[in-house]
Short mmCIF file of C-alpha atoms in Angstrom, two decimals:
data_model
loop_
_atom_site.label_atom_id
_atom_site.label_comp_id
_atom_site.label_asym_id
_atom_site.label_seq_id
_atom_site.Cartn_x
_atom_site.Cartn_y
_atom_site.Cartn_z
CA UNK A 527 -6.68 83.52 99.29
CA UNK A 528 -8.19 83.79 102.80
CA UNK A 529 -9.39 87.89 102.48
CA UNK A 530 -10.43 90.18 105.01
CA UNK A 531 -10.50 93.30 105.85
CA UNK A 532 -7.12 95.58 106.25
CA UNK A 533 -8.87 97.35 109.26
CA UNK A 534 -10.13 94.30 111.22
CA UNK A 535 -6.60 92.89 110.40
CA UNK A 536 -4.87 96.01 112.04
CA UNK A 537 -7.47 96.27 114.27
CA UNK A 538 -6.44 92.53 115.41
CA UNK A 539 -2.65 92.62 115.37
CA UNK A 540 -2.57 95.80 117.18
CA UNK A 541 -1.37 97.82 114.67
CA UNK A 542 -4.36 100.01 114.96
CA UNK A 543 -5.98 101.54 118.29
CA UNK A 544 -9.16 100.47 118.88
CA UNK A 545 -11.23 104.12 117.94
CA UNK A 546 -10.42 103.36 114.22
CA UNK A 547 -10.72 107.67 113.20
CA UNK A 548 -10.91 107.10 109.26
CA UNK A 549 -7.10 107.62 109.25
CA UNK A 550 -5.66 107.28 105.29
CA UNK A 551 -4.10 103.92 104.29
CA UNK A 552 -0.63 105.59 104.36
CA UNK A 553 -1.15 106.39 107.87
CA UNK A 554 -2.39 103.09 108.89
CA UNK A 555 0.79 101.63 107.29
CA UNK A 556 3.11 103.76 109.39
CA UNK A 557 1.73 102.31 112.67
CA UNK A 558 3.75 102.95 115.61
CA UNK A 559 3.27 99.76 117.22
CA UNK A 560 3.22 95.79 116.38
CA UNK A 561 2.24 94.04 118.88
CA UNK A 562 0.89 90.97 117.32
CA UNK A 563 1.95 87.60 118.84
CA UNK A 564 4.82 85.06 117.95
CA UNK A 565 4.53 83.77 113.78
CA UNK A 566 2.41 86.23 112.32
CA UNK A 567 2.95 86.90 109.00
CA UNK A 568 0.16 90.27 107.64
CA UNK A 569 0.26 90.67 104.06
CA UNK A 570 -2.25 93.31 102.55
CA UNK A 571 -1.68 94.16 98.73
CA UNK A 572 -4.03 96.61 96.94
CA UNK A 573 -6.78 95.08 94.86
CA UNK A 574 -6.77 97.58 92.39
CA UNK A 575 -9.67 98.86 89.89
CA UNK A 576 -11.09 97.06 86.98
CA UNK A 577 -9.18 98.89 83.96
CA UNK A 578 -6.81 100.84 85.63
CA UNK A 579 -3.46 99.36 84.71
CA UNK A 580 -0.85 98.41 87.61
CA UNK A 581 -3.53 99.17 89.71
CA UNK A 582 -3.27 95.54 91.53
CA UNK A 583 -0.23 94.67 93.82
CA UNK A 584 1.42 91.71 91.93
CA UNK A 585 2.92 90.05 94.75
CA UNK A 586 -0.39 89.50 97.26
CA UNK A 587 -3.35 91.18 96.06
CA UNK A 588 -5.99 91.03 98.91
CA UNK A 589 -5.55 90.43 103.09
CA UNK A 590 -4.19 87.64 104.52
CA UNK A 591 -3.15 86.99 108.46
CA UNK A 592 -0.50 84.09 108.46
CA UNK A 593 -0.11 82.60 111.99
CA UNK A 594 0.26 78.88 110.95
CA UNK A 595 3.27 77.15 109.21
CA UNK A 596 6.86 76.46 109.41
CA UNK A 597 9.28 79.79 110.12
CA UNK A 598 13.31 80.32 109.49
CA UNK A 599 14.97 82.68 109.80
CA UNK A 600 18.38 83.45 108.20
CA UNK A 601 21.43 86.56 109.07
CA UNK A 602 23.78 86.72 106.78
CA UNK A 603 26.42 87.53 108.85
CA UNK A 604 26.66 86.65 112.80
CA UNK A 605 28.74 89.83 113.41
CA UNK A 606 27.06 92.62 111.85
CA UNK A 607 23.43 91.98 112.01
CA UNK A 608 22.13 94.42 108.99
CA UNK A 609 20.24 91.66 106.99
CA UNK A 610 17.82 89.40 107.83
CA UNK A 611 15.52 87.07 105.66
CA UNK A 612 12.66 85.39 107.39
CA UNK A 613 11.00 82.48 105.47
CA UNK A 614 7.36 81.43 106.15
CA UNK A 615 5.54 78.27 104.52
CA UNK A 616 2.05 78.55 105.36
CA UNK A 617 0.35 75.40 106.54
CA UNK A 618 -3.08 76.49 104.44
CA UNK A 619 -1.58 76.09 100.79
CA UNK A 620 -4.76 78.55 99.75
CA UNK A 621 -2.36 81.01 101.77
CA UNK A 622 0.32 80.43 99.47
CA UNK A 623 2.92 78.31 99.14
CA UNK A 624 5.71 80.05 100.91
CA UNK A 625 6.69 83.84 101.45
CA UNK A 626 9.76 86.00 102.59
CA UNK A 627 10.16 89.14 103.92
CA UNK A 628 13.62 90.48 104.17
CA UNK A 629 15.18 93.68 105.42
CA UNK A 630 18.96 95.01 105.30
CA UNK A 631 20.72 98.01 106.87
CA UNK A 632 23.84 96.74 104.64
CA UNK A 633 24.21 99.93 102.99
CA UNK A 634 23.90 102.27 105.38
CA UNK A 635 26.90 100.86 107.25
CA UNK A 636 25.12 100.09 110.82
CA UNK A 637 22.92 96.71 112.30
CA UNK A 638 19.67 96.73 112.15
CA UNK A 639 17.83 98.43 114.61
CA UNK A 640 14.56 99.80 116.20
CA UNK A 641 13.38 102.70 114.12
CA UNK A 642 11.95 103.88 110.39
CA UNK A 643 13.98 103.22 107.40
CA UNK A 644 12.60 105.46 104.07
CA UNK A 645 13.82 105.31 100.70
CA UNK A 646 14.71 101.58 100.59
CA UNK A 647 15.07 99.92 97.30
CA UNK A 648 15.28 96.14 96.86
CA UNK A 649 17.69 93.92 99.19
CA UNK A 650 20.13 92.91 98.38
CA UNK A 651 20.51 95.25 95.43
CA UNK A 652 20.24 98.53 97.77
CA UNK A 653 22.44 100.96 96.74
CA UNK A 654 24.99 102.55 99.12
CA UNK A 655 22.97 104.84 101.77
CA UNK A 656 19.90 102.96 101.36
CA UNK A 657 18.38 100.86 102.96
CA UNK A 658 17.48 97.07 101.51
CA UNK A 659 13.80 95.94 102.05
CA UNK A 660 12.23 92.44 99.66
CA UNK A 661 9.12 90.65 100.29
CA UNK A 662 8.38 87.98 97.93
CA UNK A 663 6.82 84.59 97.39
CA UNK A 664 4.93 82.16 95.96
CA UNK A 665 7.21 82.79 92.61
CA UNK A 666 6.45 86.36 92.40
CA UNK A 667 8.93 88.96 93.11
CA UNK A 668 10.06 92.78 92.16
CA UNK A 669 12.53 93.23 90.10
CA UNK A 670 12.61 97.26 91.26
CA UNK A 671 11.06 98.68 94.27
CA UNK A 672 10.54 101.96 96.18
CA UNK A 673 9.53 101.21 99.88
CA UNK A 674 10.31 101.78 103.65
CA UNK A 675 9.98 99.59 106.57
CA UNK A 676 10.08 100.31 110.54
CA UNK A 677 11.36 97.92 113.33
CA UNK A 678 9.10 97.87 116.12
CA UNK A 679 11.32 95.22 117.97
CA UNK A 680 14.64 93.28 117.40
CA UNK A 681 16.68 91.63 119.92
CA UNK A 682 19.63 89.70 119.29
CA UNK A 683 21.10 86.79 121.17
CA UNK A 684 24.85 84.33 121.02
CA UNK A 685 23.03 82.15 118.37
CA UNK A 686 21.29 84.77 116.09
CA UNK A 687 17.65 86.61 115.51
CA UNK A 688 16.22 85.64 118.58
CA UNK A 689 12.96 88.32 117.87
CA UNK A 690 11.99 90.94 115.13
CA UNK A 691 8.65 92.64 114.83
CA UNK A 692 8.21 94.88 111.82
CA UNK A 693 6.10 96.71 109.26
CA UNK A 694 6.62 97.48 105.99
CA UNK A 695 4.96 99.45 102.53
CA UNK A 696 6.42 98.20 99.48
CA UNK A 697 5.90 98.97 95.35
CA UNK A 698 6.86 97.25 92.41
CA UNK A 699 8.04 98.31 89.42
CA UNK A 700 7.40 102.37 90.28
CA UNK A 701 3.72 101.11 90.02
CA UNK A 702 1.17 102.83 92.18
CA UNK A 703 0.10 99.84 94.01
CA UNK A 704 1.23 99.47 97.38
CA UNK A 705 1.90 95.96 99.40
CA UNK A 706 1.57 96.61 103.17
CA UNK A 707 1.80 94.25 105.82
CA UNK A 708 3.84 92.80 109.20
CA UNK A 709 5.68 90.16 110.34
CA UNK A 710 6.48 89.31 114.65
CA UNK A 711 8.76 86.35 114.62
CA UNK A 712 10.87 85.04 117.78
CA UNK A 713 12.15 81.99 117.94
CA UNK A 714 10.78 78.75 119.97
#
């Protein structure tokens, strides 16, 4: 997979201000802002350390910035907007062969919206009062996970999703490595 660095991503898709301080990877991961442009997928899974077990993210291990390929989109329901999935298969096949990312306010009773949700588990398995957060792809997936996403920017429209920008930090498992990463879709 294409790899690069997790700072020069940020640095790139804005989720970073330029004077890069030496701030921890948990604080780069809670960004407040996402500003990169339309069909970018950011994927950034920890590489881990030779014999240290569950040390490696299992979904993407390493960096890769997405921006080419074919993007859907689906809402599960056209009334309450609290679950989206959005679907990306990457033109560069060394990029993997497709990805999703989806998040859900399902179980907290209100539409997604602009803000931090903590304490999700997986969608669309989320408990009551928690919020439902998956990404997946390329035939790997959690069966269990502990994360938290924010929306930076969702706007609705008569027809659906028309534009969602979002972070997220996500483990497997209870394991100790992390997946971070963003996705800014709107529609053409």
């Amino acid at each position: 997979m294409h790899t690069l660095s997790f700072v020069a991503a940020s640095l790139y898709l804005g989720l970073l201000p330029s004077t890069y301080g030496g701030a921890s990877i948990e604080e780069l991961a809670a960004a407040n802002s996402c500003t990169a442009p339309r069909g970018t997928l950011f994927l950034n899974g920890d590489v881990g350390s030779t014999g240290v077990p569950y040390s490696r993210d299992y979904i993407h291990p390493g960096a890769d910035v997405i921006t080419q390929g074919t993007w859907n989109t689906y809402v599960y329901s056209s009334t309450s907007r609290d679950y989206v999935r959005i679907h990306v298969t990457p033109t560069n096949a060394s990029q993997g062969l497709w990805w999703d990312v989806e998040f859900s306010s399902r179980e907290l009773g209100a539409p997604l919206a602009v803000r931090t949700y903590t304490q999700a588990q997986r969608a669309p398995f989320a408990a009551p009062g928690y919020p439902g957060l998956s990404v997946s792809g390329d035939g790997r997936g959690c069966n269990t996970l502990a994360g938290e996403f924010q929306i930076h920017d969702i706007v609705w429209d008569s027809v659906g999703l028309l534009k969602l920008s979002a972070s997220f930090l996500q483990r497997c498992e209870a394991g100790n490595a992390v997946l971070r990463g963003m996705v800014a879709y709107e529609r053409p």
